[in-house]
Coordinates of C-alpha atoms and ligand atoms in Angstrom, one line a residue:
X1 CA -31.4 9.4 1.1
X2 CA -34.7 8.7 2.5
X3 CA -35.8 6.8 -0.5
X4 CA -32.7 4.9 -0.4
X5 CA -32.9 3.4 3.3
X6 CA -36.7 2.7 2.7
X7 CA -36.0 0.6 -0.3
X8 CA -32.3 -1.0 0.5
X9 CA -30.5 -3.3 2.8
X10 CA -27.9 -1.0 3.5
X11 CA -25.1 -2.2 5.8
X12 CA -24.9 -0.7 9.6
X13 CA -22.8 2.1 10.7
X14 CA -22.7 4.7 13.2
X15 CA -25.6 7.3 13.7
X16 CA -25.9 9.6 11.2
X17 CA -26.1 13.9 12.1
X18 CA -28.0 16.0 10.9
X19 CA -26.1 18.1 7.8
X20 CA -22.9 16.5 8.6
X21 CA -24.3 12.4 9.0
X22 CA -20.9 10.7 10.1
X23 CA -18.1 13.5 9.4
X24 CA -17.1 13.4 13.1
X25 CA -16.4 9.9 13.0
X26 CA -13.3 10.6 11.1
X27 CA -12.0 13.9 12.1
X28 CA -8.6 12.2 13.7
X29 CA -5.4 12.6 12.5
X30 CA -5.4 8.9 12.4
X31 CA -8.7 8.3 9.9
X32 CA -7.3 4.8 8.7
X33 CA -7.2 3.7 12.4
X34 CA -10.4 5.4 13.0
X35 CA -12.2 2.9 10.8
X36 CA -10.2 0.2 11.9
X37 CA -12.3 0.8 15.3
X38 CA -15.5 1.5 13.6
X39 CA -15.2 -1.9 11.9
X40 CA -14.9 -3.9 15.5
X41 CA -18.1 -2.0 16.1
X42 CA -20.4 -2.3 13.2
X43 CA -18.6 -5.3 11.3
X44 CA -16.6 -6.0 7.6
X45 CA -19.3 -4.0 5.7
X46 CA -20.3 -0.7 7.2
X47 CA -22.3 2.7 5.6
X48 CA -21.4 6.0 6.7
X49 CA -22.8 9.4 5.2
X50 CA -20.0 12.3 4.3
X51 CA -22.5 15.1 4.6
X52 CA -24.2 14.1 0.7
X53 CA -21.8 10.7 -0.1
X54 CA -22.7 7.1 1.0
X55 CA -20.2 5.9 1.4
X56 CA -19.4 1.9 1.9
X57 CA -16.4 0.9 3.6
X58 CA -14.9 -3.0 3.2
X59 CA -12.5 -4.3 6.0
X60 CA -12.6 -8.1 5.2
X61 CA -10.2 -10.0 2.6
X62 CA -13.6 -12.1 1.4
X63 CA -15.6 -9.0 0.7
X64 CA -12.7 -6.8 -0.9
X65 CA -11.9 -9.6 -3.2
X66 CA -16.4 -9.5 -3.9
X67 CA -15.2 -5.6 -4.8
X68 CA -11.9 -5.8 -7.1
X69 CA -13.2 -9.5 -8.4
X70 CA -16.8 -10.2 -8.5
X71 CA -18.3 -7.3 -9.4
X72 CA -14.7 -6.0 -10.6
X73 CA -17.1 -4.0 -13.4
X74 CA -19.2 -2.5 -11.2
X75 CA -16.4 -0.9 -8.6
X76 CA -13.8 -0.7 -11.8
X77 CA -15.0 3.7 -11.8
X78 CA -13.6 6.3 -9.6
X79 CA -15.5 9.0 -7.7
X80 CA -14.6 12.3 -9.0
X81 CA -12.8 15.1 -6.6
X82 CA -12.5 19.2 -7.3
X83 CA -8.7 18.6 -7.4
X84 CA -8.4 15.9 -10.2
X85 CA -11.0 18.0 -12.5
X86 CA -9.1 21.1 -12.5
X87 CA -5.9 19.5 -12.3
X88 CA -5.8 16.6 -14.5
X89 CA -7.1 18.3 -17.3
X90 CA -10.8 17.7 -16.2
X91 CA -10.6 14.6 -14.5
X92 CA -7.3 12.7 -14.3
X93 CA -6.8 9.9 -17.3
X94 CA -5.4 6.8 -14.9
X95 CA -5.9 7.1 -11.4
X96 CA -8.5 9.0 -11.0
X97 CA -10.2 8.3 -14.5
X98 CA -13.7 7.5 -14.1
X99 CA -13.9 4.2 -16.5
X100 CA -14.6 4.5 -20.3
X101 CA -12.7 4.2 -23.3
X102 CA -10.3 6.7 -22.8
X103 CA -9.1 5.0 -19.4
X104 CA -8.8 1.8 -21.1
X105 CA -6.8 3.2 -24.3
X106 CA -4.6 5.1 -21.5
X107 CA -3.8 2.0 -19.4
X108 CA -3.2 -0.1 -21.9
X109 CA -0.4 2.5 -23.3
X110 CA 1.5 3.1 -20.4
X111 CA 0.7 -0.8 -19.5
X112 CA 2.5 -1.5 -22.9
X113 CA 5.0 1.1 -23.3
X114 CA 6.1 2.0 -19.7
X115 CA 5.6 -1.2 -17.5
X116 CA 6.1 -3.8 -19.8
X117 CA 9.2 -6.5 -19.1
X118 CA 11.3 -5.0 -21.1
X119 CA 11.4 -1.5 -20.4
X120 CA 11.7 -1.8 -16.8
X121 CA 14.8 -4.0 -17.8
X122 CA 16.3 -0.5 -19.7
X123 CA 14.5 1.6 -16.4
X124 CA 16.6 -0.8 -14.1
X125 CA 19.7 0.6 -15.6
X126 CA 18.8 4.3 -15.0
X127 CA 17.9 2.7 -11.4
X128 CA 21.6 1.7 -10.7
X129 CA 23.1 4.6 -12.1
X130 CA 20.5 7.0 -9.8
X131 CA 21.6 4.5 -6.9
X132 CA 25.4 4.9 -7.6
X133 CA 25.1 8.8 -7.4
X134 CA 23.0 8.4 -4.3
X135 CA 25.6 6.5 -2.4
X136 CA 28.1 8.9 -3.2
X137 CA 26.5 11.3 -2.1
X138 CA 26.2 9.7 1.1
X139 CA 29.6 9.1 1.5
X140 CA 30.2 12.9 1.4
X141 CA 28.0 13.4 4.0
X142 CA 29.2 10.6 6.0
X143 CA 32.9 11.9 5.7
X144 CA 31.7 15.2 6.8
X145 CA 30.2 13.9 9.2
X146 CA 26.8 15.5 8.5
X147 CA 23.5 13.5 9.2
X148 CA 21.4 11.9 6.4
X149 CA 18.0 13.1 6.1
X150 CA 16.8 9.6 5.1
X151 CA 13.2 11.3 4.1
X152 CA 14.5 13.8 1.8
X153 CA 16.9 11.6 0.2
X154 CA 14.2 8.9 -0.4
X155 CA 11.5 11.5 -2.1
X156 CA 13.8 12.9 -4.0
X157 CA 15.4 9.9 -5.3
X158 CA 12.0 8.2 -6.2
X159 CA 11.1 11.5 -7.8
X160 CA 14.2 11.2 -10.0
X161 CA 13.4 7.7 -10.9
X162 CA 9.9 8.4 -12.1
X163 CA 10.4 11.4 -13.5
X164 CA 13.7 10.0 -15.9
X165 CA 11.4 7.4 -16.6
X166 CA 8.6 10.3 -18.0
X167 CA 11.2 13.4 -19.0
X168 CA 14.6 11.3 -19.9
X169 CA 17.9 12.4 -18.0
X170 CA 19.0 15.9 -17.0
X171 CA 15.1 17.5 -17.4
X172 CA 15.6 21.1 -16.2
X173 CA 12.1 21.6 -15.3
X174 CA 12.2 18.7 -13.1
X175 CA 12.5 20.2 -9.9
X176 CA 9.7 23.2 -10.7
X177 CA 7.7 20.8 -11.7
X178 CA 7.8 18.1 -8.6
X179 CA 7.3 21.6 -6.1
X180 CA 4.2 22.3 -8.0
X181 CA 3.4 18.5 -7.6
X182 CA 3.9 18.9 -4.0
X183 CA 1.2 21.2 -3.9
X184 CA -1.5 19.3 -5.6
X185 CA -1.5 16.6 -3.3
X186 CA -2.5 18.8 0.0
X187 CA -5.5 19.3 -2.3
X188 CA -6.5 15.9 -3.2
X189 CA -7.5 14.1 0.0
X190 CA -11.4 14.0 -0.9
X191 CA -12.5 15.3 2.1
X192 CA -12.8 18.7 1.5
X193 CA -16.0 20.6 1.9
X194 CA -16.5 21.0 -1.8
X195 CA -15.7 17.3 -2.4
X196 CA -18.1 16.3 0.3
X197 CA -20.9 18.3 -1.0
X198 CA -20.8 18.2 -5.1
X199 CA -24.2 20.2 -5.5
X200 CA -23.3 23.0 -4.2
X201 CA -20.8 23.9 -7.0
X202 CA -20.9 27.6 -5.1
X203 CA -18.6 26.1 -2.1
X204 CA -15.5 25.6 -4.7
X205 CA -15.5 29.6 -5.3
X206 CA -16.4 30.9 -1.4
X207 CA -13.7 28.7 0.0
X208 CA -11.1 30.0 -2.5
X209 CA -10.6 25.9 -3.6
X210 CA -11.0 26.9 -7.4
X211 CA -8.8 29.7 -7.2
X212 CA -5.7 27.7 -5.3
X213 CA -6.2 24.5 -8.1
X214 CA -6.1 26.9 -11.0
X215 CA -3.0 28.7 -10.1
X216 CA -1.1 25.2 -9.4
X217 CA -2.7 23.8 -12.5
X218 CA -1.4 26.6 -14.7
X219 CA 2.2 26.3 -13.0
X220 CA 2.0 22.4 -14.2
X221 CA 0.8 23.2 -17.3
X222 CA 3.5 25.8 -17.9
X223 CA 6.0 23.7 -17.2
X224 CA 5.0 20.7 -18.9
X225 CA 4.2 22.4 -22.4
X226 CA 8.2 23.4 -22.4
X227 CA 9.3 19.5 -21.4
X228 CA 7.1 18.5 -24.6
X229 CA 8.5 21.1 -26.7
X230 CA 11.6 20.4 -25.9
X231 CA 11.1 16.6 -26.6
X232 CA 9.3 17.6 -30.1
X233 CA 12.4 19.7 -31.2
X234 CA 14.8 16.8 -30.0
X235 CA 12.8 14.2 -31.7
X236 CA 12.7 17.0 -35.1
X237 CA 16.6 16.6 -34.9
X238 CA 17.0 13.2 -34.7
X239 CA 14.7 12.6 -37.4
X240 CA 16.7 15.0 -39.4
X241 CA 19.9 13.4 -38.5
X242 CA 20.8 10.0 -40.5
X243 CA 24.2 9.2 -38.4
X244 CA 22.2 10.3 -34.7
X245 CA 23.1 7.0 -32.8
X246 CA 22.1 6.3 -29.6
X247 CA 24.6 5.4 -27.7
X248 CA 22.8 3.3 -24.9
X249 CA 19.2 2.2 -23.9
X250 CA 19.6 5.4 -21.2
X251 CA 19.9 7.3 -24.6
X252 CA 16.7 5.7 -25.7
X253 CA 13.7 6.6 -25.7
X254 CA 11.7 8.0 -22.7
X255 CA 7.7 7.8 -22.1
X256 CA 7.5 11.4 -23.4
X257 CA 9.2 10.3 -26.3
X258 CA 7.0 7.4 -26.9
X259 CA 3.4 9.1 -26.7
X260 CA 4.4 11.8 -28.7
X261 CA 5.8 9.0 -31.3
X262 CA 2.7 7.6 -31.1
X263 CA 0.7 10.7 -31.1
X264 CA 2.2 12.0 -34.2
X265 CA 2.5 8.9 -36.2
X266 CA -1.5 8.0 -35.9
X267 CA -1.0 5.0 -33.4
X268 CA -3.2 6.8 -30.9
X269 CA -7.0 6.9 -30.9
X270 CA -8.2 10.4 -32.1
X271 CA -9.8 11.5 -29.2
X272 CA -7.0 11.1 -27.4
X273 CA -5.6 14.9 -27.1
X274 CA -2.4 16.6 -25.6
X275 CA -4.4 17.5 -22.3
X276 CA -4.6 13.8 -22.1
X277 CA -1.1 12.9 -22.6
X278 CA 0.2 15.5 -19.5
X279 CA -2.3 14.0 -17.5
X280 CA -1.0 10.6 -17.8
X281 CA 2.3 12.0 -17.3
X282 CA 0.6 13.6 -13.7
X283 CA -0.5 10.7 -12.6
X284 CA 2.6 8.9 -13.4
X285 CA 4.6 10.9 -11.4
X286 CA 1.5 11.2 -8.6
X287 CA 1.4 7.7 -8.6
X288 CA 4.8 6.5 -8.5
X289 CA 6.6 9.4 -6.3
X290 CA 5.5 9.2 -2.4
X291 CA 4.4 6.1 -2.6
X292 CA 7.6 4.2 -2.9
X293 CA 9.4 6.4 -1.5
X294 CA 7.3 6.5 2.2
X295 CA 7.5 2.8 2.0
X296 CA 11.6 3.0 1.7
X297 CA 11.4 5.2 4.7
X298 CA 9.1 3.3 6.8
X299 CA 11.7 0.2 5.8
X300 CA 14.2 2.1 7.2
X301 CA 12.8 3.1 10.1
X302 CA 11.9 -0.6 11.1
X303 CA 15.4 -1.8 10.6
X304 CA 17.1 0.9 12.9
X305 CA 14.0 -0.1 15.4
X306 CA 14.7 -3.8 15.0
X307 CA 19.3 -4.4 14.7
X308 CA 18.6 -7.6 14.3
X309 CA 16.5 -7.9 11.1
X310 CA 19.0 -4.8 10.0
X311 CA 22.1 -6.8 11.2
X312 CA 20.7 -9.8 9.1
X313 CA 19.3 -7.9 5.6
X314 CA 23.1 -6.8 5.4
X315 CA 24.6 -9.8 6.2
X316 CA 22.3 -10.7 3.2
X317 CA 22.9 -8.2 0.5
X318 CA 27.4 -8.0 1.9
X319 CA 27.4 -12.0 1.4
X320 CA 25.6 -11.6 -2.2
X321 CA 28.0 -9.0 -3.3
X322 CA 30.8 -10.4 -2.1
X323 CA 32.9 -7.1 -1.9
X324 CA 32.0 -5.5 -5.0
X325 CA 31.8 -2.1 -5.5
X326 CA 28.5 -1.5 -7.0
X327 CA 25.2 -3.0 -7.2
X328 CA 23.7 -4.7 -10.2
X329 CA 20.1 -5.4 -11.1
X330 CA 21.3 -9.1 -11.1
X331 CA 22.6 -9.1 -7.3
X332 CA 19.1 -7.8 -6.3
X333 CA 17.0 -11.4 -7.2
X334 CA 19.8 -13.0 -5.0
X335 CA 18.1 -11.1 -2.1
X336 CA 15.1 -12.9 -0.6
X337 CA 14.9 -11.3 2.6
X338 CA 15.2 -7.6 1.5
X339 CA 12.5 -8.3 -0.5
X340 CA 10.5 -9.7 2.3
X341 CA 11.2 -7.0 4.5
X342 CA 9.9 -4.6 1.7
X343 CA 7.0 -6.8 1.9
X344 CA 6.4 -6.6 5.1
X345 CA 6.8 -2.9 4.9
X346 CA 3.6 -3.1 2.4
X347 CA 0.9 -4.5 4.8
X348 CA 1.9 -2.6 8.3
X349 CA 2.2 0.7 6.3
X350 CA 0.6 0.3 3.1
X351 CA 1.1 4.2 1.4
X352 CA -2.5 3.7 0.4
X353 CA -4.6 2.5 3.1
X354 CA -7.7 2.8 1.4
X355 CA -6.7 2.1 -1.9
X356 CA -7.7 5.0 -4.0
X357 CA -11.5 5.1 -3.6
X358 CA -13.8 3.2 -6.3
X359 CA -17.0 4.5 -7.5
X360 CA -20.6 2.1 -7.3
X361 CA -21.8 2.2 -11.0
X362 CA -25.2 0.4 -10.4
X363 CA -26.4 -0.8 -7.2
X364 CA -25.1 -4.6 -6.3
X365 CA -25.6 -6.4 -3.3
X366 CA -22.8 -6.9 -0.7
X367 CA -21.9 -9.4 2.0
X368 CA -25.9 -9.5 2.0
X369 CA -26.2 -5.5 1.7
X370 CA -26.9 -3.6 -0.8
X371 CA -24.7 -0.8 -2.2
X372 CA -26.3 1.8 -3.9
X373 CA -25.2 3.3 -7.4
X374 CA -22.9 6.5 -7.1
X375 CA -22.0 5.2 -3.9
X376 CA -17.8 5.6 -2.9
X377 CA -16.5 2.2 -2.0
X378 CA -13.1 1.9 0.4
X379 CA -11.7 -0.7 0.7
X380 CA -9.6 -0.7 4.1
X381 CA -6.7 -2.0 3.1
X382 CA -4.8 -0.8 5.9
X383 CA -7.6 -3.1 8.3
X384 CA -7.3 -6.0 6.2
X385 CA -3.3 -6.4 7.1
X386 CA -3.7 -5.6 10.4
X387 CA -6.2 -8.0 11.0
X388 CA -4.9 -10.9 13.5
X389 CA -7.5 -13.3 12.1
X390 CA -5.4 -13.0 8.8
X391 CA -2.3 -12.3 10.0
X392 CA -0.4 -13.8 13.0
X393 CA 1.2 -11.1 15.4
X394 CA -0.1 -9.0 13.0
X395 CA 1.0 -5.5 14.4
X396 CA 4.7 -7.1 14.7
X397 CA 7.6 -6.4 11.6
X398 CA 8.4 -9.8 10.8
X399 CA 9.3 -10.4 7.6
X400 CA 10.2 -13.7 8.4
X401 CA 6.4 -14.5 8.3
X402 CA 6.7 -14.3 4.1
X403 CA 9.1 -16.9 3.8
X404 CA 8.0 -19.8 1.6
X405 CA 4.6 -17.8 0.9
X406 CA 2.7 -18.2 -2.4
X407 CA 2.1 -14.9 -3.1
X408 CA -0.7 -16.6 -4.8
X409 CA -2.5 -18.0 -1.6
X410 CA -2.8 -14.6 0.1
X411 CA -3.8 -12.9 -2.8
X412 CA -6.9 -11.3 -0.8
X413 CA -5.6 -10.7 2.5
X414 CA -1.8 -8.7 1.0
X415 CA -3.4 -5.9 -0.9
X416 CA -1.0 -2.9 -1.0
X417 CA -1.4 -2.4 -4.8
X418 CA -5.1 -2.9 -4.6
X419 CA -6.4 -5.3 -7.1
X420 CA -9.0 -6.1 -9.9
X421 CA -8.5 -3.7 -13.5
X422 CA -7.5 -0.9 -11.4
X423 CA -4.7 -2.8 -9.4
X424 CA -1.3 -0.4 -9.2
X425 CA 0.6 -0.9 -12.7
X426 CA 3.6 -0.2 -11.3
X427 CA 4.4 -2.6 -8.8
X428 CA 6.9 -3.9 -11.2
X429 CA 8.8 -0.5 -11.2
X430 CA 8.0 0.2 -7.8
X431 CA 9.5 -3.0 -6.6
X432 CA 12.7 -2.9 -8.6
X433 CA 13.4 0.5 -7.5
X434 CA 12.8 0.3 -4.0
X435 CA 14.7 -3.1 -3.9
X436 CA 17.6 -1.1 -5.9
X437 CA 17.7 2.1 -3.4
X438 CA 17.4 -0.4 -0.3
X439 CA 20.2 -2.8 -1.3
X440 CA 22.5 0.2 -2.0
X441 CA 21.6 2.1 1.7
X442 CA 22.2 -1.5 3.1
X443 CA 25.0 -2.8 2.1
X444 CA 27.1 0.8 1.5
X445 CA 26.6 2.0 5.2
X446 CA 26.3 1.1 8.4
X447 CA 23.4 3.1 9.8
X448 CA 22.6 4.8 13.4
X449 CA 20.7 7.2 15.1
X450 CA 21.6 10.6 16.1
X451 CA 22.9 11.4 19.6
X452 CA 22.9 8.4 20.7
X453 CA 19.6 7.1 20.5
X454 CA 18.2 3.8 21.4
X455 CA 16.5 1.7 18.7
X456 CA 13.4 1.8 20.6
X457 CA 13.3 5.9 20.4
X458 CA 12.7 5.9 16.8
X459 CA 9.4 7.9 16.3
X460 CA 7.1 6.1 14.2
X461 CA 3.9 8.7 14.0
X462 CA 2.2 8.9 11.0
X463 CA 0.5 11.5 9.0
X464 CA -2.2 11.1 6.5
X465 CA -2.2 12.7 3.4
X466 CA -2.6 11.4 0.2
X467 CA -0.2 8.8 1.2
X468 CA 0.7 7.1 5.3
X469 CA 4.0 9.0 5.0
X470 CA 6.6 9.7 9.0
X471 CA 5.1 12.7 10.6
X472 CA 8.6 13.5 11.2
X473 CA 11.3 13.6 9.2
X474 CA 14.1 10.4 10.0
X475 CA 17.2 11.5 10.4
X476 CA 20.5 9.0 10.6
X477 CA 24.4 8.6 10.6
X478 CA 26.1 6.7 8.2
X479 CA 29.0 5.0 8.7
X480 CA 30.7 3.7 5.2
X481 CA 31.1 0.2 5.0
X482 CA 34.9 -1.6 4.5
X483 CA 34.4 -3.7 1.4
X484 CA 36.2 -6.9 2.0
Ligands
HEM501 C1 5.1 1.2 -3.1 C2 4.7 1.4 -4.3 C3 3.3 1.6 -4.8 C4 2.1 1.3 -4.1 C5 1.9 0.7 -2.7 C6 1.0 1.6 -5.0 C7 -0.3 1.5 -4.7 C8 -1.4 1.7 -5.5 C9 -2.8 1.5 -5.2 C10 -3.3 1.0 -3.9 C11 -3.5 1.8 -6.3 C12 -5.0 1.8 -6.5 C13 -5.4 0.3 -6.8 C14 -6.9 0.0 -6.7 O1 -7.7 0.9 -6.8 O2 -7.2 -1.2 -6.6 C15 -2.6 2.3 -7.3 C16 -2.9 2.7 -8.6 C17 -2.0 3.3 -9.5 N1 -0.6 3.3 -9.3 FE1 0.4 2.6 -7.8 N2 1.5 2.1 -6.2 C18 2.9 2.1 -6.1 C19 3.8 2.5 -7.0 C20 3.5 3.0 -8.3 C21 4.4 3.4 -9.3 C22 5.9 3.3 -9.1 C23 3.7 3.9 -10.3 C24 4.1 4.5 -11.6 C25 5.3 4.9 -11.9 C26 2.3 3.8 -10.0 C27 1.2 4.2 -10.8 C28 -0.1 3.9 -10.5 C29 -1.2 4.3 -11.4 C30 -1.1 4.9 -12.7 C31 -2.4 3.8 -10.7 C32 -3.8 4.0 -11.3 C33 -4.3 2.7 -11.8 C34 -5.8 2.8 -12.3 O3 -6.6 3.5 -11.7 O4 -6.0 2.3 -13.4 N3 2.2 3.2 -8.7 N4 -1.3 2.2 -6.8

C-alpha cells in the first residue's frame, strides 16, 4: 500500500485506520447513502481501503461512462468473493465470472439462446399465463377478504418466471431449490471478513464461512443434478418418440433443454463442463429473481403513496383494454406511462445500487487519478440518479419526467442495468415481465392499505442486501375491479 501511494495519483477519501483503513465509514444500514455523503465530501472519484482492498468508488455520469466505455476492457473483470467460489462451482460463469473465454462463450449462449427477440416472444406467453393465475389468486383473497402480501406475491412470482424460463413448467424441485437460493444471497454481500481480507485464507475456516457455503452448495447441487436428469430422460424420450409433438411454444424447449442440446450435440466449446452449465443456471435465477421483483414492489409502494399517479396508470392500462378479461403481451406496448413509472422506479431504487462491483485489470488513470490494478471499482449508481445536477427534483417519483426522453440521451446518467460488456442481459425479460405483472395488479384491482391507512403512512425503509429490497413487508387490500 505504501508503494502504491508513493508512486500514484490516487483519488482522495477519508482517513484511512490502522488494520481496518475506512471499514467504519460504511457500517450503516444505509451503505448506498453512506457514500452518497462521502461523495459531497471528497468528490466524483474517491479511494477508500476495506482493511486489504482499494477500493475506487465513481458517483459522476462522465466518469462511470470513462468505467463501462473507455476503458470498458480494463473494468470488464469482476473481483472474486468466498461465496461465488464455493457456490458457483469455483467462481460463478456470468455475474460474477472474472473475464476470459469461458465468460464470453457463456454470455454469448444465454445472450443467444435465452434473451434473444424471439424467445422472450415464446417467454412472454408463459408471462401471461403466470399473470392470469396470479390474478386469480388475488381474487380469492380479495373475496375472502384476506390481505395481499404484495412482497411475497411479487418474489414468488418473479421466481416462477425465471425459473420456467431455466426448468420448463411444473419443476418439482423448484421451490427447494429457490429456499436454498435464499440462502446464498445473505452470504454474498462482499463485505465479509474473509472477503475483505483474501490472504488470510485461515479466516474462511475460524469464522465457520466455508462450512455454511459448502452445505448450501451441496443442497444446490443436489437439487440441480435431479432437474438435469430429469430433462436428460425427457429429452431420451422424445428423441425416441417419432409422433412426440409439441403442442405449443410453452411445450418447447426450455434453457435447460437448450444447453444440454448443445452440450451433447458438440455445439459447446469443450471446456465448457456440467459444473459450468448449473452455474449459469445460478446466476440466472440470482440475477433475474429479487431484482425484478423488489423493483415491482417499490412500484407499488409509490403508487399507494402517490393516488394520483395510481389513479392515472389505471386509467391507462382500463382505457387500453377496454373491458377485456385478460391481458395480452400486445396491450402492454399500448402503455406508456406504466412503463415510465417502472422507469422511474429504476433510478430512485435501483435493486443494484452499486452495480455488481468490477475488478481493475491494469492500472489506468481516472478523472486525473490513477486506479491501481486489482483495485474493486463501484460505480454508485444509486448517487448518479439521485444527483439533482442530473436529475430535476431528483428525490421526487415523477415519472412524468421520462416522457418524450431519448433513452439514448441519458444513456450515462439512467444506469440501473449498468452498462459496457457486462451491462444486465436481461433487461429485455426483466422489463416484459415486470410490465406484464404490473398491468395485471393495475388494471384487475383496486388497491388500499390496511386499517385505514393514509397514503403518506406507507413505510418506505430499505434494507441492503444483495439487492435495495422494503425492510418491511407491504401488505394491501384488493378490491376486484368491474370490467365495463
Ligand atoms: C429489474 C431488473 C434488473 C436489474 C435492475 C438488473 C441489474 C443488473 C446490473 C446492475 C447488473 C451488472 C451490470 C454491470 O456490471 O454493469 C446485472 C447483471 C446481470 N444480470 Fe441483471 N438486472 C435485472 C434483471 C435481470 C434478469 C431478469 C436477468 C435474467 C433472467 C438478469 C441477469 C443478469 C446477468 C446474468 C448479469 C451478469 C452480466 C455479466 O456480468 O456479464 N438480470 N443486472
Amino acid at each position: 500500500q505504501r508503494k502504491i501511494r508513493a508512486g500514484y495519483n490516487l483519488p482522495p477519501g477519508p482517513p484511512k485506520l490502522p488494520i481496518i483503513g475506512n471499514m467504519h465509514n460504511l457500517r450503516s444500514e444505509h451503505p448506498h447513502r453512506r457514500l452518497a455523503a462521502l461523495a459531497k465530501t471528497y468528490g466524483p472519484i474517491f479511494h477508500l481501503k476495506l482493511s486489504e482492498l482499494n477500493v475506487i468508488v465513481v458517483t459522476s455520469p462522465a466518469l462511470a461512462a470513462e468505467v463501462t466505455r473507455t476503458h470498458d476492457l480494463n473494468f470488464a473483470s469482476r473481483p472474486q468473493f468466498l461465496g461465488t467460489k464455493v457456490i458457483f462451482y469455483d467462481g460463478g460463469y456470468i455475474v460474477f465470472a472474472p473475464y476470459g473465454k469461458l465468460w464470453t462463450q457463456l454470455r454469448r449462449i444465454v445472450t443467444v439462446e435465452l434473451f434473444s427477440h424471439k424467445r422472450v416472444k415464446n417467454f412472454v406467453l408463459m408471462m401471461e399465463e403466470e399473470g392470469h393465475s396470479m390474478v386469480e389468486k388475488i381474487k380469492n383473497m380479495a373475496i375472502n377478504g384476506s390481505p395481499v402480501n404484495i412482497t411475497n406475491l411479487l418474489l414468488s412470482i418473479a421466481n416462477t418466471t425465471v425459473s420456467r424460463a431455466a426448468f420448463g413448467k411444473d419443476c418439482a424441485q423448484n421451490e427447494r431449490l429457490f429456499t436454498a437460493v435464499k440462502k446464498t444471497f445473505k452470504y454474498m454481500s462482499g463485505f465479509d471478513l474473509p472477503d475483505l481480507y483474501p490472504s488470510l485464507t485461515v479466516l474462511a475456516d475460524i469464522s465457520g464461512m466455508r462450512r455454511k457455503l459448502e452445505r448450501v452448495r451441496r443442497e444446490l447441487d443436489g437439487t440441480l443434478n435431479e432437474i438435469f436428469e430429469e430433462h436428460m430422460e425427457r429429452a431420451k424420450r422424445k428423441d425416441k418418440d417419432a409422433n412426440y409433438i409439441v403442442h405449443d411454444v410453452l411445450d418447447d424447449e426450455d434453457l435447460v433443454d437448450v444447453l444440454l442440446r448443445l452440450k451433447t450435440s458438440g455445439e459447446l466449446e469443450d471446456f465448457i463442463t456440467m459444473d459450468n452449465i448449473k452455474a449459469v443456471i445460478l446466476d440466472l435465477i440470482l440475477g433475474g429473481t429479487e431484482t425484478t421483483s423488489a423493483i415491482m414492489e417499490w412500484a407499488m409502494t409509490d403508487l399507494v403513496r402517490h393516488p394520483e399517479i395510481m389513479r392515472k396508470a389505471q386509467e391507462e392500462v382500463r382505457k387500453a383494454l377496454n373491458g377485456k378479461r385478460k391481458i395480452e403481451e400486445k396491450d402492454i406496448s399500448n402503455l406508456p406511462y406504466l412503463n415510465m413509472i417502472i422507469k422511474e422506479t429504476l433510478r430512485m431504487r435501483p435493486p443494484a445500487p452499486f452495480l455488481v462491483p468490477r475488478h481493475s485489470l491494469e492500472t489506468v488513470k481516472l478523472g486525473g487519478y490513477t486506479v491501481p490494478a486489482g483495485s474493486r471499482v463501484i460505480i454508485d449508481a444509486w448517487a448518479i440518479m439521485r444527483d439533482n445536477t442530473c436529475w430535476d427534483d431528483a428525490d421526487s417519483f415523477k415519472p412524468e419526467r421520462f416522457e418524450g426522453v431519448d433513452m439514448a440521451d441519458v444513456r450515462d446518467s439512467f444506469i440501473p442495468f449498468g452498462g459496457g460488456r457486462r451491462v444486465c442481459p436481461g433487461i429485455n425479460f426483466g422489463m416484459r415481465s415486470m410490465e406484464n405483472v404490473l398491468a395485471n395488479l393495475l388494471y384487475h384491482f383496486d388497491w388500499k392499505l390496511p386499517g385505514g391507512k393514509r397514503p403518506e403512512e406507507v413505510d418506505v425503509e430499505e434494507a441492503f442486501g444483495l439487492s435495495l429490497v422494503r425492510k418491511n413487508d407491504l401488505v394491501l387490500v384488493a378490491t376486484p375491479y368491474k370490467y365495463i
